PDB file of C-alpha atoms in Angstrom:
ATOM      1  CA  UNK A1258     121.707 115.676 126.812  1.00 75.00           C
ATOM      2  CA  UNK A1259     119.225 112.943 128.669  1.00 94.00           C
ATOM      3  CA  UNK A1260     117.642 110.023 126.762  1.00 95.00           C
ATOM      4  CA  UNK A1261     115.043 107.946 127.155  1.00 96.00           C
ATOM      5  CA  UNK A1262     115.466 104.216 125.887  1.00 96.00           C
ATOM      6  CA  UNK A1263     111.737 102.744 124.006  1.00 94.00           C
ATOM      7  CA  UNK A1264     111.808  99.777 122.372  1.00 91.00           C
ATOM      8  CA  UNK A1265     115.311  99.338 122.807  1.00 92.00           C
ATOM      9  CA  UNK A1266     115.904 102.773 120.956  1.00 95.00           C
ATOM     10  CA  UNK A1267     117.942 104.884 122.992  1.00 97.00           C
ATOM     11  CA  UNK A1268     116.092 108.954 122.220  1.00 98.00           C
ATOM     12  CA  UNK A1269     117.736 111.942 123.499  1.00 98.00           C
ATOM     13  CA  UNK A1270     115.964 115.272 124.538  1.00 98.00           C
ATOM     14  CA  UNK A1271     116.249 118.580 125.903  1.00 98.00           C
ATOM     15  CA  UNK A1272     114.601 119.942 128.768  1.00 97.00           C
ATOM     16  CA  UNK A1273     114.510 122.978 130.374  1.00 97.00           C
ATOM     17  CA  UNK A1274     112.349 124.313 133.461  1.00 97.00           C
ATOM     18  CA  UNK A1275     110.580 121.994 136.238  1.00 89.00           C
ATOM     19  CA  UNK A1276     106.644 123.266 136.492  1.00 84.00           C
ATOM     20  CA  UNK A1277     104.387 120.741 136.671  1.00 89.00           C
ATOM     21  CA  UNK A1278     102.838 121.211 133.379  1.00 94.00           C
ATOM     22  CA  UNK A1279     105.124 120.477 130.396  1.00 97.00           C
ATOM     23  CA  UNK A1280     105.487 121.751 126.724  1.00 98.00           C
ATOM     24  CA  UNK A1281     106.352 118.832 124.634  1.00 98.00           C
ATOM     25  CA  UNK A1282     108.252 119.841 121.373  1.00 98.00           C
ATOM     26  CA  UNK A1283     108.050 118.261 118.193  1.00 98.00           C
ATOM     27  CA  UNK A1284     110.337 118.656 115.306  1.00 98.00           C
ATOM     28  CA  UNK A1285     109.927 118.901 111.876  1.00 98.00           C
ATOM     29  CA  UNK A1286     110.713 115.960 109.210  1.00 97.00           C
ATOM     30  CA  UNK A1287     114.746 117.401 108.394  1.00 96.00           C
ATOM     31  CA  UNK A1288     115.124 118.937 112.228  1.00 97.00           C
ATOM     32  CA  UNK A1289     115.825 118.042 115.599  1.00 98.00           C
ATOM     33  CA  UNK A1290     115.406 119.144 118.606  1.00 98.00           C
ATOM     34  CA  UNK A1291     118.423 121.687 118.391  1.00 98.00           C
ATOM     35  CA  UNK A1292     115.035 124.067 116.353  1.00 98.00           C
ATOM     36  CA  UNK A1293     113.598 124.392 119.709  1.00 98.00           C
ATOM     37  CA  UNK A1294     116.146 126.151 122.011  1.00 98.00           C
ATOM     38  CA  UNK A1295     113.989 129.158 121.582  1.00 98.00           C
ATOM     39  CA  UNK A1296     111.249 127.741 123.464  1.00 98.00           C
ATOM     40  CA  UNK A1297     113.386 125.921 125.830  1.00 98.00           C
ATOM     41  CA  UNK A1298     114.753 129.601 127.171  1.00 98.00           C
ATOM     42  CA  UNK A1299     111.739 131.720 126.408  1.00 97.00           C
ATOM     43  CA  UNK A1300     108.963 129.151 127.442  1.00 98.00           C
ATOM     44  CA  UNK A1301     110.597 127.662 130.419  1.00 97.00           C
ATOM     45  CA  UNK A1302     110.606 130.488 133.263  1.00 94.00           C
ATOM     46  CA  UNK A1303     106.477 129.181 132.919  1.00 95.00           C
ATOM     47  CA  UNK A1304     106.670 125.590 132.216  1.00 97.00           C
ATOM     48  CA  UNK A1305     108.356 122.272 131.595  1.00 97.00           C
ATOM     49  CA  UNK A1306     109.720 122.270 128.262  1.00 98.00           C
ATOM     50  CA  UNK A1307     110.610 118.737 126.523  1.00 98.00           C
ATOM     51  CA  UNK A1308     112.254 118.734 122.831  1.00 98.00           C
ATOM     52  CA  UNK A1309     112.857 115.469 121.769  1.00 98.00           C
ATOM     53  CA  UNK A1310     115.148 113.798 118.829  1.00 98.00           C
ATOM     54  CA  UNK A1311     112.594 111.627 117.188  1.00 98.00           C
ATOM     55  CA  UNK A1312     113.620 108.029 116.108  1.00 97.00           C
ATOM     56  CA  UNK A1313     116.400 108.710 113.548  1.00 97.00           C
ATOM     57  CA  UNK A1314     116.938 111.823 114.455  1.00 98.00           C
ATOM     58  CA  UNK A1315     119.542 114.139 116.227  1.00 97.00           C
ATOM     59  CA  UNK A1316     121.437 112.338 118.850  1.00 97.00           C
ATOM     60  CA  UNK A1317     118.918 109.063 118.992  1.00 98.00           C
ATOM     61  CA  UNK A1318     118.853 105.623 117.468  1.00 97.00           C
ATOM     62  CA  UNK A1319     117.990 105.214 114.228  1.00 96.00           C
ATOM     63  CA  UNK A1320     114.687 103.012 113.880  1.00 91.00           C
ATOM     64  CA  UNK A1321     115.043  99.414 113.270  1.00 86.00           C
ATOM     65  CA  UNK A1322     112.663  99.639 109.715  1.00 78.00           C
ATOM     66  CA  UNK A1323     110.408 102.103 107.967  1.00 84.00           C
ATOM     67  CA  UNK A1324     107.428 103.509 110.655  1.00 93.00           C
ATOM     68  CA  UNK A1325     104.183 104.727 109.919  1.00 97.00           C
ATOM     69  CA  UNK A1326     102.913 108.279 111.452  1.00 98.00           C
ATOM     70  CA  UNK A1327     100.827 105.619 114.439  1.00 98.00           C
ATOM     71  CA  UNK A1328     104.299 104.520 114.755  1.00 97.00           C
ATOM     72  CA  UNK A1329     106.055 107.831 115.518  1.00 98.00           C
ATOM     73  CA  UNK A1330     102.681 108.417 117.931  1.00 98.00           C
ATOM     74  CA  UNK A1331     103.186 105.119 120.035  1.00 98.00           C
ATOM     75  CA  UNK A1332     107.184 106.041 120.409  1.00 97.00           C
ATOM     76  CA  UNK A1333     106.250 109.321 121.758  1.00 98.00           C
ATOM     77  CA  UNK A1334     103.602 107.876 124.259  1.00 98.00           C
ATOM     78  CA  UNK A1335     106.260 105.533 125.720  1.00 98.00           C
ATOM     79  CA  UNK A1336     108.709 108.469 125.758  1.00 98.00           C
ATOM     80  CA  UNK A1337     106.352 109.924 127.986  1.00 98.00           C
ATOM     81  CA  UNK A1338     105.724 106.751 130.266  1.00 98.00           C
ATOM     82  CA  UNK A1339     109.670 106.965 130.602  1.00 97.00           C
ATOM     83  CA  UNK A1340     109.868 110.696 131.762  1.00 97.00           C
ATOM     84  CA  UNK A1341     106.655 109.746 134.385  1.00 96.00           C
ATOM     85  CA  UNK A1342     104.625 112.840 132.283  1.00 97.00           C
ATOM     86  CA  UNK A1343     100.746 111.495 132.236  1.00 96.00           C
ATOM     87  CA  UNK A1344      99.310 114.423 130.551  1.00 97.00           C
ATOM     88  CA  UNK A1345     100.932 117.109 128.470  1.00 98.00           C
ATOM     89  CA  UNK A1346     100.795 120.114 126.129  1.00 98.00           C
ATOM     90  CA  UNK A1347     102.048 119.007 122.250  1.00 98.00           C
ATOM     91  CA  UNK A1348     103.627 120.952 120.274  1.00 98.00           C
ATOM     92  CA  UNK A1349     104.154 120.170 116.650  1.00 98.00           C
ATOM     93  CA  UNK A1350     105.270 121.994 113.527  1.00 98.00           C
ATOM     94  CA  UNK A1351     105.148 120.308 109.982  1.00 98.00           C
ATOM     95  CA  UNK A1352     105.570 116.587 110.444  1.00 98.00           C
ATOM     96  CA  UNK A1353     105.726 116.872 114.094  1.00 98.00           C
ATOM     97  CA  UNK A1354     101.962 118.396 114.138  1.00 98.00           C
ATOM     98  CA  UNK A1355     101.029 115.422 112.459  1.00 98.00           C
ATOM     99  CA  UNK A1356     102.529 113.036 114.748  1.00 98.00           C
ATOM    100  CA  UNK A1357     100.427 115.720 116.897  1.00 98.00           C
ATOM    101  CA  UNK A1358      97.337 114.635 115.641  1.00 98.00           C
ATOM    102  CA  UNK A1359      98.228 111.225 115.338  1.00 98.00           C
ATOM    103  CA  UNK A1360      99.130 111.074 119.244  1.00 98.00           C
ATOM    104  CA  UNK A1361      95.593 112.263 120.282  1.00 98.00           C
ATOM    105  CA  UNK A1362      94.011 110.051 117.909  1.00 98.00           C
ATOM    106  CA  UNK A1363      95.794 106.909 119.618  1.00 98.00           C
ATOM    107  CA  UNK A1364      96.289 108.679 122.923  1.00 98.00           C
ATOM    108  CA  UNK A1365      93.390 111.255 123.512  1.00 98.00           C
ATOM    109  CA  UNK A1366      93.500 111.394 127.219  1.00 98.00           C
ATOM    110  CA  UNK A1367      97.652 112.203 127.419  1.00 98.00           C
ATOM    111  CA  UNK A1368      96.539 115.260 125.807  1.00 98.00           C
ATOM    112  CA  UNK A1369      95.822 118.447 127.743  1.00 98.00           C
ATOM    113  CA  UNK A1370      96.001 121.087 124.749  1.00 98.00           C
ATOM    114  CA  UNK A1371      97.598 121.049 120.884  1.00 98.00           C
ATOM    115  CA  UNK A1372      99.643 123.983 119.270  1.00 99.00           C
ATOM    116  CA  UNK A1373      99.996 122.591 115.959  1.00 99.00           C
ATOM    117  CA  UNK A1374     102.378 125.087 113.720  1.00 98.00           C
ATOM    118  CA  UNK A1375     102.945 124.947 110.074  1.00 98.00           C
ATOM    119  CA  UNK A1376     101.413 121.657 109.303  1.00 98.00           C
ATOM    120  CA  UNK A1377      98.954 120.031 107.135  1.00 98.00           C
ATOM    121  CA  UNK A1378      96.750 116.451 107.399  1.00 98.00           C
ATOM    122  CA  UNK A1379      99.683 114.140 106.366  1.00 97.00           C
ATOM    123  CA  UNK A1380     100.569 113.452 102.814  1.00 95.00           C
ATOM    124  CA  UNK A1381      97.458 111.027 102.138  1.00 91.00           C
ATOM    125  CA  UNK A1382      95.063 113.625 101.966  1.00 86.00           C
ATOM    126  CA  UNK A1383      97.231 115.468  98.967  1.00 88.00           C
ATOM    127  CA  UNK A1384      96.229 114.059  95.446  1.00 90.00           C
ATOM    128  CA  UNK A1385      98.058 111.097  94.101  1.00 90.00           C
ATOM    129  CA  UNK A1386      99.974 112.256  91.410  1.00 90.00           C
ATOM    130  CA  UNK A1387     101.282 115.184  93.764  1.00 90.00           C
ATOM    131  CA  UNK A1388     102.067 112.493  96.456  1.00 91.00           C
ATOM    132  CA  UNK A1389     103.885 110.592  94.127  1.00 92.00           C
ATOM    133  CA  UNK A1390     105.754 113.480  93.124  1.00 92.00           C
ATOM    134  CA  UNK A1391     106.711 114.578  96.055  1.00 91.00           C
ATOM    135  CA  UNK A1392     107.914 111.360  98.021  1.00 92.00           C
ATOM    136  CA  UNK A1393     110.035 110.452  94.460  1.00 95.00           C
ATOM    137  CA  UNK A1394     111.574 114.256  95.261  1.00 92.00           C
ATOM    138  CA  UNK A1395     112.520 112.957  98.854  1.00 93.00           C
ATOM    139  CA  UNK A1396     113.975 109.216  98.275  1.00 93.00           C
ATOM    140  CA  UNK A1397     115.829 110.336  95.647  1.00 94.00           C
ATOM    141  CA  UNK A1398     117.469 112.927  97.817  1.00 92.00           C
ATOM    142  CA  UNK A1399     118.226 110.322 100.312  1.00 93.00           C
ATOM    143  CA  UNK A1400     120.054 108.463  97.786  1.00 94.00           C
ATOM    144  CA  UNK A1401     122.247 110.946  95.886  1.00 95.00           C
ATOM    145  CA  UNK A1402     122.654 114.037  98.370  1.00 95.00           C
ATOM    146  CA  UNK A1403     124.962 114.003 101.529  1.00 96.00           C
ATOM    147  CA  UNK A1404     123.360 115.904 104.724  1.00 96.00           C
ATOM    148  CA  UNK A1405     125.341 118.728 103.508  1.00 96.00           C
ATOM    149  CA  UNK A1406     124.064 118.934 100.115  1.00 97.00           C
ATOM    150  CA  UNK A1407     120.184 118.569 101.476  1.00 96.00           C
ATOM    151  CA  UNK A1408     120.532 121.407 103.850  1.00 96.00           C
ATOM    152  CA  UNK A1409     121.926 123.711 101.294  1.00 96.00           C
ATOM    153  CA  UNK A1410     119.156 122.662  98.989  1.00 95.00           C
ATOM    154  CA  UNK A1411     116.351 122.825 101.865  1.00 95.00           C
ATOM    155  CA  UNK A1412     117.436 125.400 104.344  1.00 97.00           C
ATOM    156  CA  UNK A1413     116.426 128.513 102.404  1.00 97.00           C
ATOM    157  CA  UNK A1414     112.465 126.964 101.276  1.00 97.00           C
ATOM    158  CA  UNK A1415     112.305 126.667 104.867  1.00 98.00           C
ATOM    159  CA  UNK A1416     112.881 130.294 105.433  1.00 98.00           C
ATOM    160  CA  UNK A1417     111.164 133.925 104.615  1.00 98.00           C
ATOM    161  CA  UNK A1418     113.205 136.043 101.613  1.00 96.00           C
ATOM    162  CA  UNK A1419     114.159 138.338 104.728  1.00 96.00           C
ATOM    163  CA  UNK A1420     115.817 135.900 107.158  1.00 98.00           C
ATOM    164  CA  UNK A1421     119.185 136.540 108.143  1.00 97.00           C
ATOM    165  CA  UNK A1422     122.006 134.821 107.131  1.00 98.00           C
ATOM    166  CA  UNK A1423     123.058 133.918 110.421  1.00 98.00           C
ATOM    167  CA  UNK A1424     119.779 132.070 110.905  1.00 98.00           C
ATOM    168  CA  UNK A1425     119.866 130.465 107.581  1.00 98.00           C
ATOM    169  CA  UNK A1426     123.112 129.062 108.142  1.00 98.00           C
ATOM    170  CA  UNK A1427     121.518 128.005 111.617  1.00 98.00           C
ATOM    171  CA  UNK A1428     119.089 126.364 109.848  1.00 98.00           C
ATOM    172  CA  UNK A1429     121.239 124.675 107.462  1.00 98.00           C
ATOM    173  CA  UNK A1430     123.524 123.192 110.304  1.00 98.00           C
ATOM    174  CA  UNK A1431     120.717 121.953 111.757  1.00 98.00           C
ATOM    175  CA  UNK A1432     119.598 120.325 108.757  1.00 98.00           C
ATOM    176  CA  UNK A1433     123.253 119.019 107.633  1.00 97.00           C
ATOM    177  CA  UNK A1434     122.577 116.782 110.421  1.00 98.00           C
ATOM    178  CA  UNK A1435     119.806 115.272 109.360  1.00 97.00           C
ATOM    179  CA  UNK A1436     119.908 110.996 109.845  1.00 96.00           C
ATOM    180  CA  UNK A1437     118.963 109.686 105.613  1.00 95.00           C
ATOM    181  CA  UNK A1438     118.469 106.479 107.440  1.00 95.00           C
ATOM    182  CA  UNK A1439     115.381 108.663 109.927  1.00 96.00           C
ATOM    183  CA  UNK A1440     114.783 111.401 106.771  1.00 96.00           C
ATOM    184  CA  UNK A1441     113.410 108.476 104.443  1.00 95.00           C
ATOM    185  CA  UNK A1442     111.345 106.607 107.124  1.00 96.00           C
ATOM    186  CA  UNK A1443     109.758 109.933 107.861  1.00 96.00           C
ATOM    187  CA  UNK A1444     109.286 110.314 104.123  1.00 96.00           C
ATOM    188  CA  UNK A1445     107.118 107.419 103.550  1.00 96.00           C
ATOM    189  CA  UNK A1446     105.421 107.729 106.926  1.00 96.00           C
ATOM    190  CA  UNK A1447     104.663 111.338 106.247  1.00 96.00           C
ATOM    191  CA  UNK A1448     103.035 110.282 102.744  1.00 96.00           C
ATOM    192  CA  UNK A1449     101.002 107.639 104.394  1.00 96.00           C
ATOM    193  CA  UNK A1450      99.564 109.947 106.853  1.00 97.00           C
ATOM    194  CA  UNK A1451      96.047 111.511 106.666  1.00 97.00           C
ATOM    195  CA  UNK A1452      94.353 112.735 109.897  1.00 98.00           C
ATOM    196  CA  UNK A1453      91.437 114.209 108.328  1.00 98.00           C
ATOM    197  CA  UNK A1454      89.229 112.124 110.287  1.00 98.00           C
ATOM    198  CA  UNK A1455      90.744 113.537 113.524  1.00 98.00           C
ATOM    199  CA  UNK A1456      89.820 116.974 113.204  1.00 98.00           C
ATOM    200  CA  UNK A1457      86.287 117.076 114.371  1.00 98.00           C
ATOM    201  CA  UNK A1458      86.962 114.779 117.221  1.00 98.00           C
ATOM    202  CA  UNK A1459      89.571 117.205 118.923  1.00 98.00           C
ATOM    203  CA  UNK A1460      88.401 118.703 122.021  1.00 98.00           C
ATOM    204  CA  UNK A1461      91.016 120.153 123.574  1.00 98.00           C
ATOM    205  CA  UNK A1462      91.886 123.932 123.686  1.00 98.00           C
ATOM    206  CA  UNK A1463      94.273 123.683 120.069  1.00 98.00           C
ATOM    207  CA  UNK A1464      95.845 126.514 118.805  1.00 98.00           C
ATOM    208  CA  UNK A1465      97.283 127.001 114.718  1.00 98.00           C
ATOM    209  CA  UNK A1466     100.012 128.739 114.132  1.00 98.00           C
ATOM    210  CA  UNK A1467     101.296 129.548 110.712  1.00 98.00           C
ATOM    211  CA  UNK A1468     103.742 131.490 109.643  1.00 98.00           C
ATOM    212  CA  UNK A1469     103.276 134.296 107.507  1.00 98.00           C
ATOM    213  CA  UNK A1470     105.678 133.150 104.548  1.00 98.00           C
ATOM    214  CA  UNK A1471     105.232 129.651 104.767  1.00 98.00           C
ATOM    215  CA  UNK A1472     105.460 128.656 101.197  1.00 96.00           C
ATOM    216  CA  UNK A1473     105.919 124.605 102.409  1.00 96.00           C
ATOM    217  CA  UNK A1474     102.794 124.487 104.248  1.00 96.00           C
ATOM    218  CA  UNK A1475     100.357 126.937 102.408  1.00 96.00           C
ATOM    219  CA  UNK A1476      97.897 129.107 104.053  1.00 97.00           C
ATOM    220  CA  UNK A1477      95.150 127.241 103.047  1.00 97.00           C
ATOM    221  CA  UNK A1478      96.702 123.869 104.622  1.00 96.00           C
ATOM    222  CA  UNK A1479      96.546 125.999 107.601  1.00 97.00           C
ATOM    223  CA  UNK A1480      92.744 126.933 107.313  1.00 98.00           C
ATOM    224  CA  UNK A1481      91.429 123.287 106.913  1.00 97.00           C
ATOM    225  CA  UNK A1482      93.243 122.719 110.613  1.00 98.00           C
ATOM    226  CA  UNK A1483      91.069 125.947 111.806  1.00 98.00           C
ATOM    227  CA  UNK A1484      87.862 125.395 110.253  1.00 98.00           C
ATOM    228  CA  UNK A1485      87.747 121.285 110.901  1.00 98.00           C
ATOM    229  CA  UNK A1486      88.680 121.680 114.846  1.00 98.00           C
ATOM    230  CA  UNK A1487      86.124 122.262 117.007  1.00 98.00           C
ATOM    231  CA  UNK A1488      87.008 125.780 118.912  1.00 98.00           C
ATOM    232  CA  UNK A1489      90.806 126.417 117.373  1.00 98.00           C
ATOM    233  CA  UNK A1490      92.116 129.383 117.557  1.00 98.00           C
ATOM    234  CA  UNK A1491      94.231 130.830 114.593  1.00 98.00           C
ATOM    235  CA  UNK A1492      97.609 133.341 114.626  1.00 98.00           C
ATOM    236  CA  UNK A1493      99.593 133.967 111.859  1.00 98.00           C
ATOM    237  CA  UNK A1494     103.269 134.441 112.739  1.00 98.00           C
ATOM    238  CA  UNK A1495     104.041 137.945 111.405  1.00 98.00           C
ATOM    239  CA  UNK A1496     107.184 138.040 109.031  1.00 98.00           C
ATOM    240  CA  UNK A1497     108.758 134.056 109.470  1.00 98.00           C
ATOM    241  CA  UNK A1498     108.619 131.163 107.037  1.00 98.00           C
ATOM    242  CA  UNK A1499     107.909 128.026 107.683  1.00 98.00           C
ATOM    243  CA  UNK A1500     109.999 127.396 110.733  1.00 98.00           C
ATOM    244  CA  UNK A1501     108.048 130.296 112.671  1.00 98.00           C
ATOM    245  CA  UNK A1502     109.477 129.326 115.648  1.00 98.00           C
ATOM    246  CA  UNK A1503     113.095 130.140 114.521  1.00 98.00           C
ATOM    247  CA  UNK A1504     112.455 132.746 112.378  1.00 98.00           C
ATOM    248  CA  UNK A1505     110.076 135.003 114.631  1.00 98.00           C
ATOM    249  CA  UNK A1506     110.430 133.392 118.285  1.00 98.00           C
ATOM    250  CA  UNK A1507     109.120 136.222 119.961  1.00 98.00           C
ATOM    251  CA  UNK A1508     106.233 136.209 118.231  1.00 98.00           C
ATOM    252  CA  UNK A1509     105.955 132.324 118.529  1.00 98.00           C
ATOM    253  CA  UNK A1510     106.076 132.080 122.439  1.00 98.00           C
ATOM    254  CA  UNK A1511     103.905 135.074 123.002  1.00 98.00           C
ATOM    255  CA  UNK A1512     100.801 133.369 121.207  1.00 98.00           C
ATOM    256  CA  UNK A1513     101.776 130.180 123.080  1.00 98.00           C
ATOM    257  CA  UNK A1514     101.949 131.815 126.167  1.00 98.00           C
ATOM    258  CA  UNK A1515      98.487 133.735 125.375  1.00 98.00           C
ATOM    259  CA  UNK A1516      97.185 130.822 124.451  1.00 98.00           C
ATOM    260  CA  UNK A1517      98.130 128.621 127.715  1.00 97.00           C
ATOM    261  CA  UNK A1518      97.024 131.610 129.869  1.00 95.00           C
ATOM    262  CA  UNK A1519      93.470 131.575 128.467  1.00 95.00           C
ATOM    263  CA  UNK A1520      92.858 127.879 129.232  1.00 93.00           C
ATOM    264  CA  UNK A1521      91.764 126.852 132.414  1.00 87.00           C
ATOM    265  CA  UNK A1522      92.950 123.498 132.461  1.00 82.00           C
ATOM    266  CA  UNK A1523      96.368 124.795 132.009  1.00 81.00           C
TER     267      UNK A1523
END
């Protein structure tokens, strides 16, 4: 697997397919980019696609101290400087759809188009007592569960009632890798995070994806992304959870496909 060193962190990727126009892939907050290997085969024969292990993630460094969402944004723009791509596709499901949004905030003209998938506005926009709640929830997992014990615990919420079993102990390998060190920086980062105020200033093509069982990203989490972009488009992924791009990857690449083919500029 290649890396990329920023800020003295060494990050590894995958990559699959040499167009000029790349797909960049961004993971969820207990993933890496081992979730994305069906759009690295099915997306590839079309484009450059780029899955990356986030800081304290998969196969990369751990970061040196917490980092805010801006944080994750600027380490993804220098990730980019290192692979030479100027401007790019992003796509992001749950946390990595806000670092999405984050990224065009701080780096509107790297952005050609958004697919933002399962994902919300960041945990600041929730109300306090819930965001109190809920980042409690996640420290305290970090400090009395192994990587084992948190995929058991997380894999199936991430999941439809009618995924396999085959994919849900995918998804809880995946998980049992998970970095606590990367999981809790991500937790506070992710409960700082409100990109409300982005929304009506995106002006690229952006497409929302949601799955059609997501019970960790509601439907109407999904909505506020549609109605506050200028021009989104909206598909709901027919029978997956909240990993839609696991659990229905046909489904997945054919709206991102659609999608790309519709837009001009890409």
């Amino acid at each position: 697997m290649p890396q990329a060193v920023v800020n003295g962190l060494k990050l590894h990727y995958q990559e699959a397919g040499m167009d000029e126009l790349a797909l960049v892939c961004i993971h969820g907050i207990s993933s890496n980019s081992r979730s994305w290997r069906h759009q690295l085969s099915g997306l590839s024969e079309r484009y450059r696609v780029i899955a990356w292990d986030g800081p304290g993630y998969g196969q990369s460094d751990d970061p040196p101290e917490p980092l805010a969402i801006a944080d994750y944004a600027d380490y993804l723009v220098r990730f980019l400087d290192n692979l030479g791509l100027k401007k790019v596709v992003i796509i992001g499901l749950s946390m990595g759809g806000v670092i999405a949004q984050e990224f065009y905030r701080r780096h509107t003209g790297r952005v050609r188009a958004l697919i933002l998938a399962d994902t919300n506005t960041g945990g600041g926009a929730r109300p306090e007592a819930e965001r109190r709640v809920r980042l409690e929830a996640r420290l305290k997992a970090t400090e009395t569960m192994t990587p084992a014990q948190m995929a058991q615990e997380r894999g199936p919420k991430l999941l439809s009632p009618f995924a396999s079993p085959e994919l849900l102990a995918e998804v809880t390998a995946i998980i049992g890798e998970v970095h606590m060190v990367g999981f809790r920086s991500a937790a506070i980062a992710l409960d700082a995070a409100d990109t409300r105020a982005v929304l009506p200033t995106i002006s690229v093509p952006t497409l929302i994806l949601w799955g059609e069982h997501d019970s960790v990203t509601p439907r109407p989490e999904a909505d506020t992304l549609h109605e506050a972009i200028p021009g989104a488009l909206f598909e709901v992924i027919p029978g997956a959870g909240h990993l839609s791009n696991l659990e229905n990857p046909a489904a997945f690449n054919r709206a991102v496909l659609e999608f790309l083919d519709s837009q001009p500029d890409c």
